[in-house]
PDB file of C-alpha atoms and ligand atoms in Angstrom:
ATOM      1  CA  MET A 354      57.436  79.718  11.918  1.00  0.00           C
ATOM      2  CA  LYS A 355      55.497  83.283  13.057  1.00  0.00           C
ATOM      3  CA  LEU A 356      58.410  84.828  14.397  1.00  0.00           C
ATOM      4  CA  ASN A 357      60.854  83.681  11.948  1.00  0.00           C
ATOM      5  CA  PRO A 358      61.752  86.826   9.806  1.00  0.00           C
ATOM      6  CA  HIS A 359      62.509  84.931   6.490  1.00  0.00           C
ATOM      7  CA  VAL A 360      58.939  83.806   6.721  1.00  0.00           C
ATOM      8  CA  THR A 361      56.525  86.128   4.330  1.00  0.00           C
ATOM      9  CA  GLU A 362      53.276  84.179   4.315  1.00  0.00           C
ATOM     10  CA  LEU A 363      52.569  81.555   6.570  1.00  0.00           C
ATOM     11  CA  SER A 364      49.523  78.870   5.763  1.00  0.00           C
ATOM     12  CA  LEU A 365      48.218  76.532   8.555  1.00  0.00           C
ATOM     13  CA  TYR A 366      46.485  73.236   7.344  1.00  0.00           C
ATOM     14  CA  ASP A 367      44.607  70.843   9.578  1.00  0.00           C
ATOM     15  CA  ILE A 368      41.231  68.900   9.727  1.00  0.00           C
ATOM     16  CA  VAL A 369      39.966  71.279  12.288  1.00  0.00           C
ATOM     17  CA  ASN A 370      40.742  74.524  14.440  1.00  0.00           C
ATOM     18  CA  THR A 371      43.017  75.964  12.056  1.00  0.00           C
ATOM     19  CA  PRO A 372      40.994  79.663  11.274  1.00  0.00           C
ATOM     20  CA  GLY A 373      41.189  79.821  15.020  1.00  0.00           C
ATOM     21  CA  VAL A 374      45.057  79.229  15.711  1.00  0.00           C
ATOM     22  CA  GLY A 375      45.458  81.332  12.447  1.00  0.00           C
ATOM     23  CA  ALA A 376      43.636  84.547  13.665  1.00  0.00           C
ATOM     24  CA  ASP A 377      45.329  84.392  16.980  1.00  0.00           C
ATOM     25  CA  LEU A 378      48.707  83.974  15.422  1.00  0.00           C
ATOM     26  CA  SER A 379      48.124  86.547  13.056  1.00  0.00           C
ATOM     27  CA  HIS A 380      48.075  89.181  15.853  1.00  0.00           C
ATOM     28  CA  ILE A 381      51.817  88.564  16.522  1.00  0.00           C
ATOM     29  CA  ASN A 382      53.680  91.520  15.182  1.00  0.00           C
ATOM     30  CA  THR A 383      55.989  90.428  12.839  1.00  0.00           C
ATOM     31  CA  ASN A 384      55.751  90.757   9.222  1.00  0.00           C
ATOM     32  CA  SER A 385      54.091  87.501   7.823  1.00  0.00           C
ATOM     33  CA  THR A 386      50.537  87.237   6.817  1.00  0.00           C
ATOM     34  CA  VAL A 387      48.785  83.961   8.445  1.00  0.00           C
ATOM     35  CA  VAL A 388      45.856  82.210   7.084  1.00  0.00           C
ATOM     36  CA  GLY A 389      44.185  79.368   8.626  1.00  0.00           C
ATOM     37  CA  TYR A 390      42.775  76.834   5.845  1.00  0.00           C
ATOM     38  CA  LYS A 391      39.926  74.372   6.611  1.00  0.00           C
ATOM     39  CA  LYS A 392      39.720  70.606   6.046  1.00  0.00           C
ATOM     40  CA  ASP A 393      38.604  70.951   2.422  1.00  0.00           C
ATOM     41  CA  GLN A 394      41.248  73.465   1.631  1.00  0.00           C
ATOM     42  CA  LEU A 395      44.530  71.778   1.701  1.00  0.00           C
ATOM     43  CA  HIS A 396      45.103  72.555  -2.097  1.00  0.00           C
ATOM     44  CA  GLU A 397      44.910  76.186  -1.486  1.00  0.00           C
ATOM     45  CA  ALA A 398      46.769  75.785   1.755  1.00  0.00           C
ATOM     46  CA  LEU A 399      49.940  74.306   0.056  1.00  0.00           C
ATOM     47  CA  LYS A 400      49.863  76.176  -3.533  1.00  0.00           C
ATOM     48  CA  ASP A 401      52.869  77.366  -4.435  1.00  0.00           C
ATOM     49  CA  ALA A 402      54.542  76.883  -0.923  1.00  0.00           C
ATOM     50  CA  ASP A 403      58.551  77.167  -0.471  1.00  0.00           C
ATOM     51  CA  VAL A 404      58.751  75.165   2.747  1.00  0.00           C
ATOM     52  CA  VAL A 405      55.702  72.256   3.777  1.00  0.00           C
ATOM     53  CA  ILE A 406      56.423  71.462   7.160  1.00  0.00           C
ATOM     54  CA  ILE A 407      54.302  68.457   8.189  1.00  0.00           C
ATOM     55  CA  PRO A 408      54.168  67.444  11.938  1.00  0.00           C
ATOM     56  CA  ALA A 409      50.451  65.902  10.983  1.00  0.00           C
ATOM     57  CA  GLY A 410      49.392  62.255  12.345  1.00  0.00           C
ATOM     58  CA  VAL A 411      48.817  60.892  15.715  1.00  0.00           C
ATOM     59  CA  PRO A 412      51.226  60.471  18.715  1.00  0.00           C
ATOM     60  CA  ARG A 413      52.134  57.653  20.432  1.00  0.00           C
ATOM     61  CA  LYS A 414      51.057  56.471  23.992  1.00  0.00           C
ATOM     62  CA  PRO A 415      53.377  54.856  26.862  1.00  0.00           C
ATOM     63  CA  GLY A 416      54.438  51.553  25.455  1.00  0.00           C
ATOM     64  CA  MET A 417      54.485  52.208  21.555  1.00  0.00           C
ATOM     65  CA  THR A 418      57.114  52.702  19.297  1.00  0.00           C
ATOM     66  CA  ARG A 419      57.213  54.809  16.233  1.00  0.00           C
ATOM     67  CA  ASP A 420      56.649  52.180  14.216  1.00  0.00           C
ATOM     68  CA  ASP A 421      53.061  51.085  15.664  1.00  0.00           C
ATOM     69  CA  LEU A 422      51.789  54.919  14.159  1.00  0.00           C
ATOM     70  CA  PHE A 423      52.447  53.525  10.991  1.00  0.00           C
ATOM     71  CA  ASN A 424      48.875  52.212  10.007  1.00  0.00           C
ATOM     72  CA  THR A 425      47.383  55.688  10.858  1.00  0.00           C
ATOM     73  CA  ASN A 426      49.812  58.035  10.000  1.00  0.00           C
ATOM     74  CA  ALA A 427      51.201  56.394   6.646  1.00  0.00           C
ATOM     75  CA  GLY A 428      48.312  57.199   4.990  1.00  0.00           C
ATOM     76  CA  ILE A 429      47.994  60.754   6.411  1.00  0.00           C
ATOM     77  CA  VAL A 430      51.315  61.542   4.904  1.00  0.00           C
ATOM     78  CA  LYS A 431      50.752  59.769   1.512  1.00  0.00           C
ATOM     79  CA  THR A 432      47.368  62.453   1.225  1.00  0.00           C
ATOM     80  CA  LEU A 433      49.334  65.180   1.954  1.00  0.00           C
ATOM     81  CA  ALA A 434      52.453  64.272  -0.297  1.00  0.00           C
ATOM     82  CA  GLU A 435      49.595  63.317  -3.189  1.00  0.00           C
ATOM     83  CA  ALA A 436      48.416  67.553  -2.351  1.00  0.00           C
ATOM     84  CA  SER A 437      51.650  68.666  -2.629  1.00  0.00           C
ATOM     85  CA  ALA A 438      52.460  66.977  -5.756  1.00  0.00           C
ATOM     86  CA  LYS A 439      49.711  68.897  -7.234  1.00  0.00           C
ATOM     87  CA  ALA A 440      50.013  72.136  -5.349  1.00  0.00           C
ATOM     88  CA  CYS A 441      53.712  72.622  -4.932  1.00  0.00           C
ATOM     89  CA  PRO A 442      55.937  70.499  -6.705  1.00  0.00           C
ATOM     90  CA  ASN A 443      59.197  72.383  -5.904  1.00  0.00           C
ATOM     91  CA  ALA A 444      58.781  72.916  -2.681  1.00  0.00           C
ATOM     92  CA  ASN A 445      61.138  71.813   0.501  1.00  0.00           C
ATOM     93  CA  PHE A 446      59.044  69.377   2.494  1.00  0.00           C
ATOM     94  CA  LEU A 447      59.924  68.876   6.080  1.00  0.00           C
ATOM     95  CA  ILE A 448      58.815  65.857   7.225  1.00  0.00           C
ATOM     96  CA  ILE A 449      57.902  65.531  11.083  1.00  0.00           C
ATOM     97  CA  SER A 450      55.045  62.789  11.127  1.00  0.00           C
ATOM     98  CA  ASN A 451      56.202  59.642  12.708  1.00  0.00           C
ATOM     99  CA  PRO A 452      57.656  57.024  11.954  1.00  0.00           C
ATOM    100  CA  VAL A 453      60.021  59.278   9.955  1.00  0.00           C
ATOM    101  CA  ASN A 454      62.113  56.519   8.956  1.00  0.00           C
ATOM    102  CA  SER A 455      58.872  55.512   6.912  1.00  0.00           C
ATOM    103  CA  THR A 456      56.956  58.366   6.078  1.00  0.00           C
ATOM    104  CA  VAL A 457      60.371  60.163   4.435  1.00  0.00           C
ATOM    105  CA  PRO A 458      60.069  57.303   1.824  1.00  0.00           C
ATOM    106  CA  ILE A 459      56.587  57.570   1.594  1.00  0.00           C
ATOM    107  CA  PHE A 460      56.710  61.104   0.704  1.00  0.00           C
ATOM    108  CA  ALA A 461      59.304  60.431  -1.895  1.00  0.00           C
ATOM    109  CA  GLU A 462      57.729  57.164  -3.469  1.00  0.00           C
ATOM    110  CA  VAL A 463      54.378  59.696  -3.951  1.00  0.00           C
ATOM    111  CA  LEU A 464      56.359  62.431  -5.712  1.00  0.00           C
ATOM    112  CA  LYS A 465      58.107  59.967  -7.893  1.00  0.00           C
ATOM    113  CA  LYS A 466      54.801  58.539  -8.756  1.00  0.00           C
ATOM    114  CA  HIS A 467      53.707  62.020  -9.858  1.00  0.00           C
ATOM    115  CA  GLY A 468      57.197  62.668 -11.587  1.00  0.00           C
ATOM    116  CA  VAL A 469      57.912  65.163  -9.151  1.00  0.00           C
ATOM    117  CA  PHE A 470      60.723  63.646  -6.858  1.00  0.00           C
ATOM    118  CA  ASN A 471      63.646  66.329  -6.280  1.00  0.00           C
ATOM    119  CA  PRO A 472      65.902  64.192  -3.429  1.00  0.00           C
ATOM    120  CA  LYS A 473      67.505  67.572  -2.516  1.00  0.00           C
ATOM    121  CA  ARG A 474      64.100  68.862  -1.309  1.00  0.00           C
ATOM    122  CA  LEU A 475      62.948  65.820   0.915  1.00  0.00           C
ATOM    123  CA  PHE A 476      63.993  66.323   4.791  1.00  0.00           C
ATOM    124  CA  GLY A 477      63.067  64.187   7.676  1.00  0.00           C
ATOM    125  CA  VAL A 478      63.352  66.281  10.488  1.00  0.00           C
ATOM    126  CA  THR A 479      65.638  64.736  12.848  1.00  0.00           C
ATOM    127  CA  THR A 480      66.888  68.105  15.214  1.00  0.00           C
ATOM    128  CA  LEU A 481      64.991  66.982  17.786  1.00  0.00           C
ATOM    129  CA  ASP A 482      67.674  64.295  18.429  1.00  0.00           C
ATOM    130  CA  VAL A 483      70.250  66.994  18.419  1.00  0.00           C
ATOM    131  CA  LEU A 484      68.702  69.430  20.436  1.00  0.00           C
ATOM    132  CA  ARG A 485      67.988  66.251  23.216  1.00  0.00           C
ATOM    133  CA  ALA A 486      71.978  65.242  22.652  1.00  0.00           C
ATOM    134  CA  SER A 487      72.936  68.588  23.580  1.00  0.00           C
ATOM    135  CA  THR A 488      70.782  68.945  26.399  1.00  0.00           C
ATOM    136  CA  PHE A 489      71.690  65.730  28.128  1.00  0.00           C
ATOM    137  CA  VAL A 490      75.389  65.822  27.455  1.00  0.00           C
ATOM    138  CA  SER A 491      75.891  69.585  28.558  1.00  0.00           C
ATOM    139  CA  ALA A 492      74.043  68.562  31.702  1.00  0.00           C
ATOM    140  CA  VAL A 493      76.472  65.493  32.385  1.00  0.00           C
ATOM    141  CA  LYS A 494      79.593  67.758  31.492  1.00  0.00           C
ATOM    142  CA  GLY A 495      78.609  70.878  33.067  1.00  0.00           C
ATOM    143  CA  LYS A 496      78.948  72.886  30.177  1.00  0.00           C
ATOM    144  CA  ARG A 497      76.721  75.615  28.590  1.00  0.00           C
ATOM    145  CA  THR A 498      73.940  73.769  25.659  1.00  0.00           C
ATOM    146  CA  GLU A 499      75.564  76.239  22.963  1.00  0.00           C
ATOM    147  CA  GLU A 500      79.069  74.659  23.736  1.00  0.00           C
ATOM    148  CA  VAL A 501      77.784  71.001  23.076  1.00  0.00           C
ATOM    149  CA  ASN A 502      77.050  69.956  19.257  1.00  0.00           C
ATOM    150  CA  VAL A 503      76.330  66.415  18.886  1.00  0.00           C
ATOM    151  CA  HIS A 504      76.289  64.562  15.365  1.00  0.00           C
ATOM    152  CA  VAL A 505      73.436  62.201  15.645  1.00  0.00           C
ATOM    153  CA  ILE A 506      73.111  60.251  12.729  1.00  0.00           C
ATOM    154  CA  GLY A 507      71.058  57.384  11.171  1.00  0.00           C
ATOM    155  CA  GLY A 508      67.226  57.633  11.759  1.00  0.00           C
ATOM    156  CA  HIS A 509      64.587  59.083  14.252  1.00  0.00           C
ATOM    157  CA  SER A 510      63.450  56.179  16.359  1.00  0.00           C
ATOM    158  CA  GLY A 511      65.194  54.234  18.881  1.00  0.00           C
ATOM    159  CA  VAL A 512      68.215  52.140  18.179  1.00  0.00           C
ATOM    160  CA  THR A 513      68.308  53.951  14.873  1.00  0.00           C
ATOM    161  CA  ILE A 514      69.453  56.945  16.437  1.00  0.00           C
ATOM    162  CA  VAL A 515      73.246  57.108  16.637  1.00  0.00           C
ATOM    163  CA  PRO A 516      75.070  60.009  18.540  1.00  0.00           C
ATOM    164  CA  LEU A 517      78.370  60.177  17.762  1.00  0.00           C
ATOM    165  CA  LEU A 518      79.750  61.467  21.282  1.00  0.00           C
ATOM    166  CA  SER A 519      83.037  60.882  20.075  1.00  0.00           C
ATOM    167  CA  GLN A 520      83.004  63.440  17.799  1.00  0.00           C
ATOM    168  CA  THR A 521      82.143  65.837  20.209  1.00  0.00           C
ATOM    169  CA  GLY A 522      85.546  66.602  21.821  1.00  0.00           C
ATOM    170  CA  LEU A 523      84.425  65.826  25.027  1.00  0.00           C
ATOM    171  CA  THR A 524      85.718  62.624  26.941  1.00  0.00           C
ATOM    172  CA  PHE A 525      83.228  60.445  28.925  1.00  0.00           C
ATOM    173  CA  THR A 526      83.380  57.450  31.054  1.00  0.00           C
ATOM    174  CA  LYS A 527      82.118  54.195  29.914  1.00  0.00           C
ATOM    175  CA  GLU A 528      78.924  54.187  32.154  1.00  0.00           C
ATOM    176  CA  GLN A 529      78.432  57.960  31.081  1.00  0.00           C
ATOM    177  CA  THR A 530      78.603  56.807  27.363  1.00  0.00           C
ATOM    178  CA  ASP A 531      76.105  54.072  27.915  1.00  0.00           C
ATOM    179  CA  ALA A 532      73.778  56.261  29.872  1.00  0.00           C
ATOM    180  CA  LEU A 533      73.733  59.164  27.579  1.00  0.00           C
ATOM    181  CA  THR A 534      73.614  57.162  24.312  1.00  0.00           C
ATOM    182  CA  HIS A 535      70.262  55.189  25.466  1.00  0.00           C
ATOM    183  CA  ARG A 536      69.270  58.435  26.984  1.00  0.00           C
ATOM    184  CA  ILE A 537      69.442  60.291  23.466  1.00  0.00           C
ATOM    185  CA  GLN A 538      67.976  56.903  21.451  1.00  0.00           C
ATOM    186  CA  PHE A 539      64.960  56.747  23.726  1.00  0.00           C
ATOM    187  CA  GLY A 540      64.353  60.521  24.913  1.00  0.00           C
ATOM    188  CA  GLY A 541      61.075  60.490  22.973  1.00  0.00           C
ATOM    189  CA  ASP A 542      59.630  57.753  24.976  1.00  0.00           C
ATOM    190  CA  GLU A 543      60.479  59.808  28.624  1.00  0.00           C
ATOM    191  CA  VAL A 544      58.193  62.438  27.173  1.00  0.00           C
ATOM    192  CA  VAL A 545      55.597  59.998  26.308  1.00  0.00           C
ATOM    193  CA  LYS A 546      55.602  58.260  29.685  1.00  0.00           C
ATOM    194  CA  ALA A 547      55.578  61.461  31.273  1.00  0.00           C
ATOM    195  CA  LYS A 548      52.211  62.730  29.275  1.00  0.00           C
ATOM    196  CA  ASP A 549      50.859  59.137  30.408  1.00  0.00           C
ATOM    197  CA  GLY A 550      48.463  58.755  27.287  1.00  0.00           C
ATOM    198  CA  THR A 551      47.752  62.473  26.038  1.00  0.00           C
ATOM    199  CA  GLY A 552      50.527  62.561  23.754  1.00  0.00           C
ATOM    200  CA  SER A 553      54.354  62.851  22.851  1.00  0.00           C
ATOM    201  CA  ALA A 554      56.897  65.883  22.337  1.00  0.00           C
ATOM    202  CA  THR A 555      55.308  68.844  21.293  1.00  0.00           C
ATOM    203  CA  LEU A 556      57.342  71.839  22.512  1.00  0.00           C
ATOM    204  CA  SER A 557      60.728  70.371  21.944  1.00  0.00           C
ATOM    205  CA  MET A 558      59.635  69.033  18.604  1.00  0.00           C
ATOM    206  CA  ALA A 559      57.992  72.436  17.365  1.00  0.00           C
ATOM    207  CA  GLN A 560      61.530  74.339  18.580  1.00  0.00           C
ATOM    208  CA  ALA A 561      63.104  71.492  16.614  1.00  0.00           C
ATOM    209  CA  GLY A 562      61.094  71.774  13.751  1.00  0.00           C
ATOM    210  CA  ALA A 563      61.582  75.575  13.856  1.00  0.00           C
ATOM    211  CA  ARG A 564      65.430  75.279  14.467  1.00  0.00           C
ATOM    212  CA  PHE A 565      65.617  73.262  10.966  1.00  0.00           C
ATOM    213  CA  ALA A 566      63.101  75.533   9.367  1.00  0.00           C
ATOM    214  CA  ASP A 567      65.119  78.395   9.994  1.00  0.00           C
ATOM    215  CA  SER A 568      68.362  77.091   8.906  1.00  0.00           C
ATOM    216  CA  LEU A 569      66.864  75.802   5.253  1.00  0.00           C
ATOM    217  CA  LEU A 570      65.187  79.523   5.313  1.00  0.00           C
ATOM    218  CA  LYS A 571      68.593  80.919   5.561  1.00  0.00           C
ATOM    219  CA  ALA A 572      70.192  78.532   3.339  1.00  0.00           C
ATOM    220  CA  LEU A 573      67.749  79.020   0.577  1.00  0.00           C
ATOM    221  CA  ASN A 574      67.787  82.842   0.956  1.00  0.00           C
ATOM    222  CA  GLY A 575      71.620  82.155   0.090  1.00  0.00           C
ATOM    223  CA  GLU A 576      73.551  82.206   3.936  1.00  0.00           C
ATOM    224  CA  LYS A 577      76.508  79.620   3.125  1.00  0.00           C
ATOM    225  CA  GLY A 578      78.134  77.181   5.921  1.00  0.00           C
ATOM    226  CA  ILE A 579      74.530  76.123   7.116  1.00  0.00           C
ATOM    227  CA  VAL A 580      74.672  72.336   8.513  1.00  0.00           C
ATOM    228  CA  GLU A 581      72.254  70.455   9.982  1.00  0.00           C
ATOM    229  CA  PRO A 582      71.810  66.631  10.785  1.00  0.00           C
ATOM    230  CA  THR A 583      68.943  65.541   8.606  1.00  0.00           C
ATOM    231  CA  PHE A 584      67.267  61.994   6.974  1.00  0.00           C
ATOM    232  CA  VAL A 585      67.543  62.329   3.261  1.00  0.00           C
ATOM    233  CA  TYR A 586      68.084  60.526   0.335  1.00  0.00           C
ATOM    234  CA  SER A 587      71.714  59.842   0.715  1.00  0.00           C
ATOM    235  CA  PRO A 588      74.400  57.660  -0.413  1.00  0.00           C
ATOM    236  CA  VAL A 589      76.499  57.273   2.765  1.00  0.00           C
ATOM    237  CA  ALA A 590      74.817  53.977   3.466  1.00  0.00           C
ATOM    238  CA  THR A 591      73.670  52.521  -0.075  1.00  0.00           C
ATOM    239  CA  LYS A 592      76.597  49.971   0.263  1.00  0.00           C
ATOM    240  CA  ASP A 593      74.132  48.737   3.155  1.00  0.00           C
ATOM    241  CA  GLY A 594      71.004  48.545   1.230  1.00  0.00           C
ATOM    242  CA  VAL A 595      69.879  51.796   3.140  1.00  0.00           C
ATOM    243  CA  GLU A 596      68.835  54.794   0.845  1.00  0.00           C
ATOM    244  CA  TYR A 597      67.839  57.122   3.574  1.00  0.00           C
ATOM    245  CA  PHE A 598      70.069  58.113   6.138  1.00  0.00           C
ATOM    246  CA  SER A 599      70.851  61.207   8.343  1.00  0.00           C
ATOM    247  CA  THR A 600      74.187  62.856   8.461  1.00  0.00           C
ATOM    248  CA  ASN A 601      75.357  66.236   8.529  1.00  0.00           C
ATOM    249  CA  VAL A 602      74.251  68.251   5.628  1.00  0.00           C
ATOM    250  CA  GLU A 603      74.858  71.363   4.162  1.00  0.00           C
ATOM    251  CA  LEU A 604      72.225  73.182   3.181  1.00  0.00           C
ATOM    252  CA  GLY A 605      71.768  75.296   0.036  1.00  0.00           C
ATOM    253  CA  PRO A 606      69.632  77.439  -2.362  1.00  0.00           C
ATOM    254  CA  GLU A 607      68.943  73.874  -3.946  1.00  0.00           C
ATOM    255  CA  GLY A 608      68.129  72.319  -0.448  1.00  0.00           C
ATOM    256  CA  VAL A 609      70.293  69.662   0.045  1.00  0.00           C
ATOM    257  CA  ALA A 610      73.799  71.254  -1.071  1.00  0.00           C
ATOM    258  CA  LYS A 611      76.252  68.861   0.423  1.00  0.00           C
ATOM    259  CA  ILE A 612      76.158  65.311   2.049  1.00  0.00           C
ATOM    260  CA  HIS A 613      78.836  64.945   4.422  1.00  0.00           C
ATOM    261  CA  GLN A 614      80.101  61.052   5.525  1.00  0.00           C
ATOM    262  CA  ILE A 615      79.759  60.006   9.006  1.00  0.00           C
ATOM    263  CA  GLY A 616      83.330  60.984  10.013  1.00  0.00           C
ATOM    264  CA  LYS A 617      85.113  58.819  12.501  1.00  0.00           C
ATOM    265  CA  VAL A 618      83.528  56.631  14.831  1.00  0.00           C
ATOM    266  CA  ASN A 619      85.019  54.357  17.529  1.00  0.00           C
ATOM    267  CA  ALA A 620      84.480  51.012  17.976  1.00  0.00           C
ATOM    268  CA  PHE A 621      81.367  51.256  20.456  1.00  0.00           C
ATOM    269  CA  GLU A 622      79.958  53.349  17.844  1.00  0.00           C
ATOM    270  CA  GLU A 623      80.554  51.140  15.118  1.00  0.00           C
ATOM    271  CA  GLU A 624      78.326  48.374  16.648  1.00  0.00           C
ATOM    272  CA  LEU A 625      75.364  51.308  17.097  1.00  0.00           C
ATOM    273  CA  ILE A 626      75.585  51.880  13.387  1.00  0.00           C
ATOM    274  CA  LYS A 627      75.475  48.069  13.003  1.00  0.00           C
ATOM    275  CA  ALA A 628      72.622  47.842  14.829  1.00  0.00           C
ATOM    276  CA  ALA A 629      70.814  50.436  13.553  1.00  0.00           C
ATOM    277  CA  LEU A 630      70.965  49.587   9.603  1.00  0.00           C
ATOM    278  CA  PRO A 631      69.090  46.279   9.450  1.00  0.00           C
ATOM    279  CA  GLU A 632      66.070  48.115  11.572  1.00  0.00           C
ATOM    280  CA  LEU A 633      66.455  51.547   9.257  1.00  0.00           C
ATOM    281  CA  LYS A 634      66.343  49.630   6.227  1.00  0.00           C
ATOM    282  CA  LYS A 635      63.028  47.311   6.847  1.00  0.00           C
ATOM    283  CA  ASN A 636      61.307  50.606   8.140  1.00  0.00           C
ATOM    284  CA  ILE A 637      62.286  52.137   4.689  1.00  0.00           C
ATOM    285  CA  GLN A 638      60.888  49.271   2.628  1.00  0.00           C
ATOM    286  CA  LYS A 639      57.881  49.245   4.854  1.00  0.00           C
ATOM    287  CA  GLY A 640      57.196  52.832   3.643  1.00  0.00           C
ATOM    288  CA  VAL A 641      58.192  51.694  -0.134  1.00  0.00           C
ATOM    289  CA  ASP A 642      55.982  48.896  -0.073  1.00  0.00           C
ATOM    290  CA  PHE A 643      53.044  50.954   1.318  1.00  0.00           C
ATOM    291  CA  VAL A 644      53.037  53.385  -1.399  1.00  0.00           C
ATOM    292  CA  ALA A 645      53.344  50.467  -4.096  1.00  0.00           C
ATOM    293  CA  LYS A 646      50.047  48.665  -2.629  1.00  0.00           C
ATOM    294  CA  ASN A 647      47.919  51.603  -2.246  1.00  0.00           C
TER     295      ASN A 647
HETATM  296  C1  LMR B 941      60.214  62.285  19.497  1.00  0.00           C
HETATM  297  O1  LMR B 941      61.126  62.113  19.210  1.00  0.00           O
HETATM  298  O2  LMR B 941      59.780  62.871  20.836  1.00  0.00           O
HETATM  299  C2  LMR B 941      58.817  62.522  18.694  1.00  0.00           C
HETATM  300  O3  LMR B 941      59.340  61.564  17.498  1.00  0.00           O
HETATM  301  C3  LMR B 941      57.749  61.811  19.362  1.00  0.00           C
HETATM  302  C4  LMR B 941      57.628  60.600  19.296  1.00  0.00           C
HETATM  303  O4  LMR B 941      57.096  59.818  19.340  1.00  0.00           O
HETATM  304  O5  LMR B 941      58.797  60.131  20.397  1.00  0.00           O
END
């Protein structure tokens, strides 16, 4: 974000080390100021922000699902949402903290409690699934990554991640479709396994978060035709009882400008969507219940 030309002021917040990271970043010669806030300065860090990017929380260890992080990360996200509701209620909120399928509804419920929920300004960042899809598919098809754009819909964990390979305009054998779909759905596990107990994706996730934030900043500044898949409050799957869903979303000055439909899918993808919906519904409800009870 320090490299992003649309950023004027970069506020960093964490419970440790932020002043040092802030001082370090502030020497990069781009035209934004940087301040690293300390543990007791959450309000100051958030005050009047336009865009708040939230990657806070603990990462997975091998063998864990993202949902296994719920007990620790739900409370962290709730605290950040409460502070945001007071310090910057009109900001755009980009949620990276896992499990995203539950933390986005948690954030929304807290904002609702404070009477400041704007569904057009809350985004679950699913961009890493899109980056992975582009990387994995281009490797299989011998293409350059910029030529391969995959519409990934649903949520951000396991079977709720649904890549629509049929919409790429490329052809795949049955084996390629099965293998690529599985790799895109469980790409995060590859990193968790390779890091062997020391965490999950941070560098690729940083790139994904920065790409989504850049797209949003461009759209907020009036640039037209900016489309990214993102997990938002959406009418796309409400008939199946799912309130939040990721599809391509056109971004604009108001945040969400237009939510695209799923589009044409084949029989294989229909089955993937069918498998995703009950899991997604459960994850969303878990987030809603957490705020109701706490
Ligand atoms: C990812 O997709 O890499 C992140 O959601 C982190 C994780 O736990 O896999």
